[in-house]
Coordinates of C-alpha atoms and ligand atoms in Angstrom, one line a residue:
X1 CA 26.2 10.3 4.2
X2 CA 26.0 10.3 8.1
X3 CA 22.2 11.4 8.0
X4 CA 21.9 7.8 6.6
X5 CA 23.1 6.2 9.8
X6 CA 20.4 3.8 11.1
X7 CA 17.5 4.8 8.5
X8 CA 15.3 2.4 6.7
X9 CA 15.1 1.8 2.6
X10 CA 11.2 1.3 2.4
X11 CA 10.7 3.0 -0.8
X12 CA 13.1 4.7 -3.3
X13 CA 11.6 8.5 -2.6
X14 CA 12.9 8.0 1.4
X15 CA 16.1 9.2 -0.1
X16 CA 16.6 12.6 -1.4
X17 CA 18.3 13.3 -4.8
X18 CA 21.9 14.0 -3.2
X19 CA 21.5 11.4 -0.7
X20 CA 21.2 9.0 -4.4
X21 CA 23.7 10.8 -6.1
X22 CA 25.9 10.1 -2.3
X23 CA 24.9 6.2 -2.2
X24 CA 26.2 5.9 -6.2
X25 CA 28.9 7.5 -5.7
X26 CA 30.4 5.4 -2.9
X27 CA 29.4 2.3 -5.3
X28 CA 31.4 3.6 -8.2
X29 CA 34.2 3.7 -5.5
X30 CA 33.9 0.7 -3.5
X31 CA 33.5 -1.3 -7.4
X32 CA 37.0 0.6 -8.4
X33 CA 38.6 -0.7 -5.2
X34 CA 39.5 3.5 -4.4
X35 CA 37.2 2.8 -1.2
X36 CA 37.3 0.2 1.3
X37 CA 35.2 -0.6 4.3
X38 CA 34.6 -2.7 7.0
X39 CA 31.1 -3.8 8.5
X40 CA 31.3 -6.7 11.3
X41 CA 27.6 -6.9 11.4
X42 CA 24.7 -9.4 10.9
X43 CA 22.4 -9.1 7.7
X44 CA 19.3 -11.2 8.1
X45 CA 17.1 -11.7 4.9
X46 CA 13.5 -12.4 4.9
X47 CA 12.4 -13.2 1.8
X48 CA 8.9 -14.8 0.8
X49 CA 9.4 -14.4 -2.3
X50 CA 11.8 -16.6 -5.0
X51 CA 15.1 -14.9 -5.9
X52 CA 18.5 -15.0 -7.0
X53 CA 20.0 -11.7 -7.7
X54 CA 18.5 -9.8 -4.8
X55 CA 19.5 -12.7 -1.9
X56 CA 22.9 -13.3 -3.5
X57 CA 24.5 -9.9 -4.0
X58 CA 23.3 -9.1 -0.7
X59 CA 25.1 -11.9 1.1
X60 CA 28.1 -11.4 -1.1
X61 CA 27.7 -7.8 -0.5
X62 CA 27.8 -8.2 3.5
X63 CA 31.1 -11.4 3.3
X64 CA 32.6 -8.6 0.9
X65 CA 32.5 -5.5 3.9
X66 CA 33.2 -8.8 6.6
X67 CA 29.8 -9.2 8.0
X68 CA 27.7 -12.4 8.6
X69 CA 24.2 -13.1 6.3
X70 CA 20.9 -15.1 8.2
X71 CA 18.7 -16.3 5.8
X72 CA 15.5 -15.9 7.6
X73 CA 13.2 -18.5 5.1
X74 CA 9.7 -18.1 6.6
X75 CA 8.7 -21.5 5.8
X76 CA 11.5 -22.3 8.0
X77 CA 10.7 -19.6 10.6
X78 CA 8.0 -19.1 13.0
X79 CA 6.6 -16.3 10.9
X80 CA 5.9 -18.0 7.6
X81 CA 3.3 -20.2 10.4
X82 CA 1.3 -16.6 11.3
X83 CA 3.6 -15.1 14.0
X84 CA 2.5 -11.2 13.8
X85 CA 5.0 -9.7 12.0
X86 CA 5.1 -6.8 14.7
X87 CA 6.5 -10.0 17.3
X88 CA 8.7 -10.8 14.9
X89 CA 10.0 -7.7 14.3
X90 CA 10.8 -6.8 17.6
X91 CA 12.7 -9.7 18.4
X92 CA 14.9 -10.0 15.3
X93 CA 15.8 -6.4 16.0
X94 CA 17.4 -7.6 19.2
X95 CA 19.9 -10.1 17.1
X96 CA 20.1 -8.8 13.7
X97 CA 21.8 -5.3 12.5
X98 CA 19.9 -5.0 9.4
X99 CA 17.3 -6.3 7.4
X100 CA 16.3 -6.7 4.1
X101 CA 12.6 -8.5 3.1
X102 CA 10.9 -9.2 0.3
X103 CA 7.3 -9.8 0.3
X104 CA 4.1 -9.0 -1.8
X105 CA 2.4 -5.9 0.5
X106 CA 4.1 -2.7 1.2
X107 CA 1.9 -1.9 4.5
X108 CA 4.4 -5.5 5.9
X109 CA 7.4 -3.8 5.1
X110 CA 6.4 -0.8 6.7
X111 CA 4.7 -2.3 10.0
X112 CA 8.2 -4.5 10.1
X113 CA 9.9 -1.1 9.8
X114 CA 7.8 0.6 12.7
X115 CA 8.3 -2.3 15.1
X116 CA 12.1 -2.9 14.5
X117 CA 14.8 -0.5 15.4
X118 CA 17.2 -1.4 13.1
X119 CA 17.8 -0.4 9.5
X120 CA 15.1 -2.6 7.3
X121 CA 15.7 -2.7 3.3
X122 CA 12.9 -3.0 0.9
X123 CA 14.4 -5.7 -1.1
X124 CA 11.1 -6.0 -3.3
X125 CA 7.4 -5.9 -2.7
X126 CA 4.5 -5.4 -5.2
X127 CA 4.6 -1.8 -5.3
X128 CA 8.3 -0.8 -5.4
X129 CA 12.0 -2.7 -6.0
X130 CA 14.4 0.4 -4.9
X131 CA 17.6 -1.4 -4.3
X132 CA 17.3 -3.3 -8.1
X133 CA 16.7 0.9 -9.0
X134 CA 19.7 2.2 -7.4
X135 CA 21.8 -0.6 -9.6
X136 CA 19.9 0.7 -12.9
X137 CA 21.3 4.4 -11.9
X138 CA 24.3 3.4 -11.3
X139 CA 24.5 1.0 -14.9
X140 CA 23.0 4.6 -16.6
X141 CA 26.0 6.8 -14.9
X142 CA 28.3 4.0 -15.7
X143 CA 27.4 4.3 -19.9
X144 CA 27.0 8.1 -20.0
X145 CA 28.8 9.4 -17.3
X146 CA 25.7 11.2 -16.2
X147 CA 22.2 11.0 -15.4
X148 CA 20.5 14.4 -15.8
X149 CA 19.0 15.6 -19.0
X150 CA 19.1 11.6 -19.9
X151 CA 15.7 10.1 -21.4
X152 CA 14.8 6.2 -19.9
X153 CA 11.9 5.1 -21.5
X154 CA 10.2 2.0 -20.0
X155 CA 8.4 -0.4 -21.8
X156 CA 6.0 -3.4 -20.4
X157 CA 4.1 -3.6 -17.0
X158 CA 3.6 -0.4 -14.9
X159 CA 4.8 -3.1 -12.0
X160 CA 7.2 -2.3 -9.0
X161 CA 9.9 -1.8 -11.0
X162 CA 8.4 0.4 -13.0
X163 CA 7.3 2.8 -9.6
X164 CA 10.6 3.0 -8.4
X165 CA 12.3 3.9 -11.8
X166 CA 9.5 7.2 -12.1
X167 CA 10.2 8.2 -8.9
X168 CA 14.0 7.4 -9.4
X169 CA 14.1 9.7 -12.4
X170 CA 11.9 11.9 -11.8
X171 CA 14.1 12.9 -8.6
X172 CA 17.5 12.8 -10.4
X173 CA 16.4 14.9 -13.3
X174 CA 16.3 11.8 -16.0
X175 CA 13.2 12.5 -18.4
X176 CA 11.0 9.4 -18.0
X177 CA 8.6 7.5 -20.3
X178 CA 6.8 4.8 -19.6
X179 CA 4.6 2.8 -22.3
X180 CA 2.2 0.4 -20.9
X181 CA -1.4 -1.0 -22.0
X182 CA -4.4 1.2 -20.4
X183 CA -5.1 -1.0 -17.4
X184 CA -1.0 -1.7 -16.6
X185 CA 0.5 1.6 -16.2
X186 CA 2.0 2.7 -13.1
X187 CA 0.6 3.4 -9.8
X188 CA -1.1 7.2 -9.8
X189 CA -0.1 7.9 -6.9
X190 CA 3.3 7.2 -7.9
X191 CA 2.8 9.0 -11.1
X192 CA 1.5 12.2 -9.3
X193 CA 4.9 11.7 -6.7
X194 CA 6.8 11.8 -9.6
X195 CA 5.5 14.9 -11.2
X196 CA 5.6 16.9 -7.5
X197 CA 9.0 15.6 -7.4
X198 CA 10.5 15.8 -10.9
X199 CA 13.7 18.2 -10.4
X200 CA 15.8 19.3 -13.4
X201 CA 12.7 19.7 -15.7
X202 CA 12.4 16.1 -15.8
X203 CA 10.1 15.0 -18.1
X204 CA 7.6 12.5 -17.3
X205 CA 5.0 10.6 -19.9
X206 CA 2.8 8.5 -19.6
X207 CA 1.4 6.7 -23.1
X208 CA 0.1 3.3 -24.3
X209 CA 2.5 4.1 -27.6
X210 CA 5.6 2.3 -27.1
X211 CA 7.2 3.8 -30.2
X212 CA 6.7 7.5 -29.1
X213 CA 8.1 6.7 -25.3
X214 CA 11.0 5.0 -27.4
X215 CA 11.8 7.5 -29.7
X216 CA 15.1 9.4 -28.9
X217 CA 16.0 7.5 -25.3
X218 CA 19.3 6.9 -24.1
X219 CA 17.8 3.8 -22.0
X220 CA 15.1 1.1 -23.2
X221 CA 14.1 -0.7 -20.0
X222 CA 11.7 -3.2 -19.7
X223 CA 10.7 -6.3 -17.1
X224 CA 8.4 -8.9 -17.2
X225 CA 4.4 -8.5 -18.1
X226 CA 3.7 -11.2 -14.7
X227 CA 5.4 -10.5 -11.6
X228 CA 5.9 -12.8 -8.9
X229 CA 2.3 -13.8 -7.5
X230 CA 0.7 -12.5 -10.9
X231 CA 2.0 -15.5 -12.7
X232 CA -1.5 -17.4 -13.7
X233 CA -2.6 -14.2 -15.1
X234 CA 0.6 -14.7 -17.5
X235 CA -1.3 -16.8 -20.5
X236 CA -4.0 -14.0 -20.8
X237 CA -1.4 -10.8 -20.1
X238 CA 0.5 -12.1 -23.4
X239 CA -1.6 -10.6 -26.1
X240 CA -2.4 -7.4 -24.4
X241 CA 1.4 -6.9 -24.1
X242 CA 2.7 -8.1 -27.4
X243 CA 2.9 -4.2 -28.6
X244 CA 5.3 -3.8 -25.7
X245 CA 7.8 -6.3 -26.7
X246 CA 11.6 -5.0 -27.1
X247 CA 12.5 -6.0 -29.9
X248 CA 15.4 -4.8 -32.9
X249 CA 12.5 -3.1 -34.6
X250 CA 11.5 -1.1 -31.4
X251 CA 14.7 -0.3 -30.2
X252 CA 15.7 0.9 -33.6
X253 CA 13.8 4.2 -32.7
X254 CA 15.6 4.9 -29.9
X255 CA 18.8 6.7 -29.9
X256 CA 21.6 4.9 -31.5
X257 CA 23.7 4.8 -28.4
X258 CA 20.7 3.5 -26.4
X259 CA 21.4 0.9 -23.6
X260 CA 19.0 -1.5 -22.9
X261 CA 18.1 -2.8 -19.2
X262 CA 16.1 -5.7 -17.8
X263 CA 16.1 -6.3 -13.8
X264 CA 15.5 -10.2 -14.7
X265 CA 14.7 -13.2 -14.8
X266 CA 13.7 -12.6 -18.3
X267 CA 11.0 -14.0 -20.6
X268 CA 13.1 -14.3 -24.1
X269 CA 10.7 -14.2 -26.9
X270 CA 8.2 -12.5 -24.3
X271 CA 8.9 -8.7 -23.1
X272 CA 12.4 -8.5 -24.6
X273 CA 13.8 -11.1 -28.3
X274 CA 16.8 -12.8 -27.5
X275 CA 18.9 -10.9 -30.3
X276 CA 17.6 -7.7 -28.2
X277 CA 19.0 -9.7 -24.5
X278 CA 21.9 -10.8 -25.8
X279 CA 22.8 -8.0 -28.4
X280 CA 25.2 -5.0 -28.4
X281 CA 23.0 -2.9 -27.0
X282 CA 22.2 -5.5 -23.6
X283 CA 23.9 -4.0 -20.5
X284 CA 21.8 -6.6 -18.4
X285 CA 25.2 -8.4 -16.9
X286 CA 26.4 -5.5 -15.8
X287 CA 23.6 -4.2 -14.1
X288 CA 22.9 -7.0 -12.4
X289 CA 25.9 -7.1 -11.3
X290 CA 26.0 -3.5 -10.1
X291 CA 23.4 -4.7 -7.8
X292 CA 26.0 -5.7 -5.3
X293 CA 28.0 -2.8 -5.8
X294 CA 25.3 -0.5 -4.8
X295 CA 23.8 -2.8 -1.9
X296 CA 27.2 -2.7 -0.4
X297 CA 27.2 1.2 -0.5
X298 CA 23.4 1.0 0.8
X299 CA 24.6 -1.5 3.6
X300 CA 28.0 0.9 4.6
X301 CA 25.8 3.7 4.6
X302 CA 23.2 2.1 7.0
X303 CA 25.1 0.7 9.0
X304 CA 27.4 3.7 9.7
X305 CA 30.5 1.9 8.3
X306 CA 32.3 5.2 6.4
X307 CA 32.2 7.9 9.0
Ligands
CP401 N1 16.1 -8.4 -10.3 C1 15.9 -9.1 -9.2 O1 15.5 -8.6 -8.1 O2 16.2 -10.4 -9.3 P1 15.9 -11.5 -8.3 O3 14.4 -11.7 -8.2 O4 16.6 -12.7 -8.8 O5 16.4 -11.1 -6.9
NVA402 N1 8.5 -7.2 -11.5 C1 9.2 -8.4 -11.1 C2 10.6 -8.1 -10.7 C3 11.5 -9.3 -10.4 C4 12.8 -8.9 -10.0 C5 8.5 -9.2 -10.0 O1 8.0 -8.5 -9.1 O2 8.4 -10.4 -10.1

């Protein structure tokens, strides 16, 4: 994993399917306790957006390999008051190691990228969440043992989430469906990426029928129908969406060993039932908690920490 010395994590398709299948595999290892590693280096998050998972398995993530965490809170920092991101940029890279942000436009991440040297992490933005979809990958190999030839069917908003996931699969030969209402499916851009990319004979489909994406998948995924910024657009989304609920009756078409996965927060009684969240079938703990299994491998990786 040396080639990923010192690169950035801006999207989920700016790493190749073994460098995926490299990154979850040193998270399987660093979970077990069979790998170990050591990182005395300085994470700073900038976040401008609300979170708990994504802020705190990072910083546990970075104490865990012995490193330091800045939270960078822009309406704390000179940024969040209209200092050009490119300024900013180029003086945190001077302090920090390694950054992750989260903010609503992709073209930030990317000019924050461009103007700072160090390694900067995607940690959300509207179009894409990679580091939640290296977690999910790793929760799928966890239940099955593999990924290829699986079927993840996606249910709900074609949001950032759902981007990453297509591309995800599409690259590591997982069969992909995603149901969504006519104006909410995914990105085409991303859809078109994911059909260009798809290795394995990976299926990808598209539908507004979220029985049919259902039927026969190992994995029913699905996240909330607002996303962060989108949320006074929640009261009207909630009838158009209502089809695309996971519930017991929807899941029941899936395969009978079917998983089912939700990045949260969660909406109970919205996308996903509570029996659904909390039944059986609800790996949601241990993905999310797989997030700071695979951050830590993303961070090592980074950083350089294994070689
Ligand atoms: N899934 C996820 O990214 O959660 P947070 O918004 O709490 O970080
Ligand atoms: N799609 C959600 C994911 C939250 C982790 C959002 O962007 O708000």
């Amino acid at each position: 994993m040396k080639q990923l010395k010192g690169r950035d994590l801006l999207g989920i398709a700016d790493l190749s399917p073994a460098e995926i299948k490299g990154l979850l595999d040193i998270a399987r290892q660093l979970k077990s306790g069979e790998l170990t590693c050591t990182a005395n280096k300085v994470l700073g998050l900038l976040f401008y957006k609300a979170s708990t998972r994504t802020r705190v398995s990072f910083s546990v993530a970075m104490y865990q390999l012995g490193g330091q965490v800045i939270d960078l809170n822009p309406s704390v920092t000179q940024v969040g008051r209209g200092e050009p991101i490119q300024d900013t940029a180029r003086v945190l890279d001077r302090y920090l190691d390694i950054l992750a942000i989260r903010t609503f436009q992709q073209e930030d991440v990317r000019l924050f990228a461009e103007y700072a040297g160090i390694p900067v992490i995607n940690a959300l933005t509207d179009l894409e969440h990679p580091c939640q979809i290296l977690a999910d990958l790793l929760t799928i190999e966890e239940c099955f043992g593999s990924l290829e030839g699986k079927t993840v069917a996606y249910v709900g908003d074609g949001n950032n989430v759902a981007n990453s996931l297509l591309l995800a699969c599409s690259l590591m030969g997982i069969n992909v469906h995603i149901a969504a209402p006519t104006d909410y499916q995914p990105n085409n851009s991303f859809v078109k990426k994911a059909k260009e990319l798809a290795n394995h004979g990976a299926e990808i489909v598209i539908t507004e029928d979220a029985i049919a994406a259902v039927k026969e998948a190992q994995v029913v995924y699905t996240d909330v129908w607002a996303s962060m910024g989108q949320e006074d657009l929640a009261s009207t989304r909630i009838p158009i969406f209502q089809p695309y609920q996971v519930n017991e009756k929807l899941l029941s078409y899936a395969d009978s060993r079917a998983i089912v996965l939700h990045c949260l927060p969660a909406h109970r009684g919205e996308e996903i039932t509570n029996e659904v969240i909390e039944g059986k079938q609800s790996r949601v703990w241990d993905q999310a908690e797989n997030r700071m299994h695979a951050q830590k491998a993303l961070l090592a990786v980074l950083l350089g920490c294994l070689e």
